[in-house]
Amino acid sequence: MGISQRYCSALGFFLLISVGAWAENPHHPSPVFHAFWFEAQHGGGSEGGITDIELDGWIGGDTHKLWLKTDIKQHKGALQESEFWAMYSRNVSEFWDFQTGIRLDTQPDSTGYYTLGVSGLAPYFLKTQAHLFVSDYGHITARLKQSTHLLVTQRVGIEPYYRLEMAAQRVARQALGRGLTNGRLGVRFKYEITRELSPYVDIRYDWKFGGTSSIANNNDERRDHFTLSLGVALMF
């Protein structure tokens, strides 16, 4: 069975889990809601023109959800990175969901991952997503993302954030070293036209760590870069 067939089958499995969970009490089914966040930004910096498009959200009830996510990055007009996620998400405490599912990357390398992680609100109102990935080649990687929202006025807000990525071993096919591989530190300045519509300015710094940095240096690639972007966030 090829990658696409295998992961389509897995997606169907998680869909069945979610639907079954929602219907676990047919006499008193929980209401089905949804919440999605769409973001698109374009900018440039030391790497040249960059466009980022992200869709993140869920369908389900208070306890059981189907969580979907898409993350696409273009560099100088060419598709550079693309991720497609589908996870079963179960609420396990007041502010936390346990998640398991799949992630399929089509760029820069066609790879599928089984995914395990948590999503929720850490102390000091830190929005947190932490996930472990096991690829169909047996490689283990992880990603941690945290952000917070600070109000300046009723409409103006500041969102500092960071992202860290790790690998349990060297992944030559993706030019990753062992240990911490990539980091991102950024801040967004947002203006809420409405609760559902917010344009923003994003400033971020990306860099590579350790073995990954050495691999980039050997390949005559940049090990860090700044990006300034204009974007818009929609909630529906």
Short mmCIF file of C-alpha atoms in Angstrom, two decimals:
data_model
loop_
_atom_site.label_atom_id
_atom_site.label_comp_id
_atom_site.label_asym_id
_atom_site.label_seq_id
_atom_site.Cartn_x
_atom_site.Cartn_y
_atom_site.Cartn_z
CA MET A 1 0.00 0.00 0.00
CA GLY A 2 1.45 3.42 -1.00
CA ILE A 3 1.81 6.42 1.27
CA SER A 4 -1.34 8.14 0.00
CA GLN A 5 -3.47 5.00 0.35
CA ARG A 6 -2.10 4.21 3.81
CA TYR A 7 -2.72 7.70 5.17
CA CYS A 8 -6.11 8.05 3.51
CA SER A 9 -7.05 4.84 5.33
CA ALA A 10 -5.71 6.28 8.58
CA LEU A 11 -7.67 9.51 8.02
CA GLY A 12 -10.83 7.45 7.53
CA PHE A 13 -10.06 5.63 10.78
CA PHE A 14 -9.78 8.87 12.77
CA LEU A 15 -12.96 10.18 11.15
CA LEU A 16 -14.77 7.05 12.33
CA ILE A 17 -13.34 7.44 15.85
CA SER A 18 -14.55 11.03 16.04
CA VAL A 19 -18.02 10.29 14.66
CA GLY A 20 -18.34 7.30 16.99
CA ALA A 21 -17.28 9.38 19.97
CA TRP A 22 -19.84 12.10 19.21
CA ALA A 23 -22.54 9.44 18.98
CA GLU A 24 -21.47 7.51 22.10
CA ASN A 25 -24.73 8.48 23.81
CA PRO A 26 -27.44 8.36 21.11
CA HIS A 27 -30.18 9.37 23.57
CA HIS A 28 -28.39 12.53 24.66
CA PRO A 29 -25.91 13.43 21.92
CA SER A 30 -23.68 16.42 22.57
CA PRO A 31 -24.11 19.38 20.21
CA VAL A 32 -21.65 19.58 17.33
CA PHE A 33 -19.79 22.89 17.03
CA HIS A 34 -16.86 24.12 14.99
CA ALA A 35 -14.13 26.76 15.23
CA PHE A 36 -11.53 27.51 12.55
CA TRP A 37 -8.73 30.07 12.28
CA PHE A 38 -7.35 31.07 8.89
CA GLU A 39 -4.19 33.14 8.53
CA ALA A 40 -2.40 34.40 5.42
CA GLN A 41 0.70 36.57 5.41
CA HIS A 42 3.26 37.75 2.91
CA GLY A 43 6.56 39.46 3.50
CA GLY A 44 10.26 39.38 2.96
CA GLY A 45 13.61 39.63 4.62
CA SER A 46 17.03 38.08 4.44
CA GLU A 47 15.58 35.02 2.62
CA GLY A 48 13.55 36.94 0.04
CA GLY A 49 9.78 36.86 -0.51
CA ILE A 50 7.85 34.46 1.75
CA THR A 51 4.12 33.62 1.85
CA ASP A 52 2.56 31.63 4.72
CA ILE A 53 -0.97 30.20 4.73
CA GLU A 54 -2.40 28.33 7.72
CA LEU A 55 -5.79 26.80 8.53
CA ASP A 56 -6.30 25.40 12.03
CA GLY A 57 -9.50 24.29 13.72
CA TRP A 58 -11.89 21.62 14.87
CA ILE A 59 -15.35 20.10 14.51
CA GLY A 60 -17.06 18.34 17.40
CA GLY A 61 -18.37 18.70 20.92
CA ASP A 62 -16.99 19.67 24.31
CA THR A 63 -15.19 16.35 24.81
CA HIS A 64 -14.52 14.84 21.37
CA LYS A 65 -13.28 16.71 18.31
CA LEU A 66 -11.87 16.12 14.87
CA TRP A 67 -8.92 18.55 14.61
CA LEU A 68 -7.76 19.62 11.15
CA LYS A 69 -4.73 21.69 10.22
CA THR A 70 -3.00 22.85 7.02
CA ASP A 71 0.27 24.79 6.88
CA ILE A 72 1.73 25.96 3.54
CA LYS A 73 4.83 28.05 2.88
CA GLN A 74 5.98 29.55 -0.42
CA HIS A 75 9.44 31.00 -0.98
CA LYS A 76 10.00 33.30 -3.95
CA GLY A 77 6.77 32.00 -5.51
CA ALA A 78 7.69 28.30 -5.25
CA LEU A 79 6.05 25.87 -2.84
CA GLN A 80 8.60 25.12 -0.12
CA GLU A 81 6.70 23.44 2.73
CA SER A 82 3.24 21.88 3.07
CA GLU A 83 1.69 20.01 5.98
CA PHE A 84 -1.78 18.43 6.30
CA TRP A 85 -2.98 17.19 9.71
CA ALA A 86 -5.99 15.21 10.91
CA MET A 87 -6.28 14.29 14.60
CA TYR A 88 -8.75 12.92 17.09
CA SER A 89 -8.78 15.39 20.01
CA ARG A 90 -10.21 14.50 23.43
CA ASN A 91 -10.64 16.95 26.27
CA VAL A 92 -8.87 15.54 29.35
CA SER A 93 -9.01 18.56 31.69
CA GLU A 94 -10.49 22.04 31.79
CA PHE A 95 -7.90 23.58 29.48
CA TRP A 96 -6.23 20.63 27.75
CA ASP A 97 -6.91 18.22 24.89
CA PHE A 98 -5.02 15.01 24.19
CA GLN A 99 -4.53 14.49 20.44
CA THR A 100 -3.56 11.61 18.17
CA GLY A 101 -3.67 11.36 14.41
CA ILE A 102 -1.65 11.77 11.24
CA ARG A 103 0.39 14.42 9.47
CA LEU A 104 1.25 14.23 5.78
CA ASP A 105 3.95 16.44 4.27
CA THR A 106 4.16 16.83 0.50
CA GLN A 107 7.01 19.38 0.48
CA PRO A 108 9.99 19.52 0.78
CA ASP A 109 9.81 15.75 1.10
CA SER A 110 6.82 13.40 0.78
CA THR A 111 6.59 11.91 4.28
CA GLY A 112 3.80 10.67 6.53
CA TYR A 113 3.81 10.86 10.33
CA TYR A 114 1.82 9.35 13.17
CA THR A 115 1.19 12.15 15.64
CA LEU A 116 0.72 12.29 19.41
CA GLY A 117 0.43 15.43 21.50
CA VAL A 118 -1.49 17.95 23.58
CA SER A 119 -3.08 21.31 22.92
CA GLY A 120 -4.25 23.76 25.53
CA LEU A 121 -3.67 26.75 27.77
CA ALA A 122 -0.61 26.67 30.03
CA PRO A 123 -0.15 28.94 33.10
CA TYR A 124 0.16 32.67 32.33
CA PHE A 125 -2.31 32.19 29.44
CA LEU A 126 0.24 30.54 27.15
CA LYS A 127 -1.52 28.91 24.20
CA THR A 128 0.41 25.66 23.79
CA GLN A 129 0.73 22.96 21.15
CA ALA A 130 3.23 20.13 21.76
CA HIS A 131 3.43 17.16 19.40
CA LEU A 132 5.61 14.10 18.82
CA PHE A 133 5.93 12.69 15.29
CA VAL A 134 6.99 9.22 14.11
CA SER A 135 7.62 9.15 10.36
CA ASP A 136 7.01 6.22 8.06
CA TYR A 137 10.83 5.93 7.92
CA GLY A 138 10.97 5.46 11.70
CA HIS A 139 12.40 8.90 12.50
CA ILE A 140 11.16 10.62 15.68
CA THR A 141 10.78 14.41 15.80
CA ALA A 142 8.89 16.86 18.00
CA ARG A 143 7.55 20.41 17.92
CA LEU A 144 6.59 22.87 20.66
CA LYS A 145 4.69 26.10 19.99
CA GLN A 146 3.60 28.69 22.55
CA SER A 147 2.07 32.14 22.24
CA THR A 148 0.12 34.65 24.29
CA HIS A 149 -2.10 37.65 23.57
CA LEU A 150 -1.54 40.96 25.36
CA LEU A 151 -4.13 43.72 24.99
CA VAL A 152 -2.88 47.28 24.55
CA THR A 153 -6.37 48.68 23.90
CA GLN A 154 -9.72 46.99 23.23
CA ARG A 155 -8.70 46.54 19.59
CA VAL A 156 -4.89 46.56 19.55
CA GLY A 157 -2.96 43.53 20.77
CA ILE A 158 0.55 42.14 20.85
CA GLU A 159 1.23 38.42 20.38
CA PRO A 160 4.74 37.21 21.26
CA TYR A 161 5.40 33.59 20.27
CA TYR A 162 8.08 30.98 19.77
CA ARG A 163 8.50 27.55 18.15
CA LEU A 164 11.11 24.85 18.79
CA GLU A 165 11.70 21.68 16.76
CA MET A 166 13.70 18.62 17.78
CA ALA A 167 14.88 15.31 16.30
CA ALA A 168 15.79 12.14 18.20
CA GLN A 169 18.35 11.23 15.52
CA ARG A 170 20.03 12.62 12.43
CA VAL A 171 17.62 12.73 9.47
CA ALA A 172 19.84 13.08 6.42
CA ARG A 173 16.99 13.16 3.89
CA GLN A 174 15.62 16.30 5.59
CA ALA A 175 19.01 17.84 6.47
CA LEU A 176 18.31 17.59 10.21
CA GLY A 177 20.84 16.98 12.94
CA ARG A 178 20.18 15.31 16.28
CA GLY A 179 18.74 17.34 19.16
CA LEU A 180 17.33 20.84 18.77
CA THR A 181 17.04 21.52 15.03
CA ASN A 182 15.13 24.77 14.42
CA GLY A 183 13.81 27.70 16.41
CA ARG A 184 11.55 30.67 15.76
CA LEU A 185 10.97 33.76 17.88
CA GLY A 186 8.46 36.37 16.82
CA VAL A 187 5.89 38.98 17.70
CA ARG A 188 2.67 40.11 16.02
CA PHE A 189 0.98 43.47 16.30
CA LYS A 190 -2.75 42.92 15.67
CA TYR A 191 -5.70 45.24 15.17
CA GLU A 192 -9.17 43.71 15.64
CA ILE A 193 -11.57 45.24 13.13
CA THR A 194 -14.05 42.72 14.51
CA ARG A 195 -13.50 39.66 16.69
CA GLU A 196 -13.46 37.58 13.51
CA LEU A 197 -11.16 39.79 11.39
CA SER A 198 -7.70 41.01 12.40
CA PRO A 199 -4.96 42.39 10.15
CA TYR A 200 -1.47 42.25 11.66
CA VAL A 201 2.24 42.89 11.24
CA ASP A 202 4.52 39.93 11.98
CA ILE A 203 8.24 40.15 12.81
CA ARG A 204 10.16 36.93 13.35
CA TYR A 205 13.63 35.47 13.56
CA ASP A 206 14.35 31.86 12.48
CA TRP A 207 17.54 29.97 13.16
CA LYS A 208 19.03 26.47 13.06
CA PHE A 209 20.73 24.71 15.98
CA GLY A 210 23.68 22.37 16.38
CA GLY A 211 24.01 19.62 13.79
CA THR A 212 21.28 21.13 11.62
CA SER A 213 23.18 24.42 11.55
CA SER A 214 26.37 22.58 10.54
CA ILE A 215 24.54 20.77 7.72
CA ALA A 216 23.17 24.08 6.41
CA ASN A 217 26.64 25.64 6.58
CA ASN A 218 28.15 22.71 4.64
CA ASN A 219 25.43 23.12 1.99
CA ASP A 220 26.12 26.89 1.74
CA GLU A 221 22.64 27.66 3.11
CA ARG A 222 21.64 30.37 5.57
CA ARG A 223 21.53 29.33 9.20
CA ASP A 224 19.28 32.19 10.33
CA HIS A 225 17.05 34.89 8.85
CA PHE A 226 14.65 37.71 9.73
CA THR A 227 11.22 38.13 8.14
CA LEU A 228 8.80 41.06 8.21
CA SER A 229 5.28 40.26 6.98
CA LEU A 230 1.80 41.74 6.65
CA GLY A 231 -1.05 39.34 7.29
CA VAL A 232 -4.72 38.84 8.10
CA ALA A 233 -6.39 36.44 10.54
CA LEU A 234 -9.98 35.22 10.15
CA MET A 235 -12.06 33.25 12.64
CA PHE A 236 -15.19 31.35 11.60
#
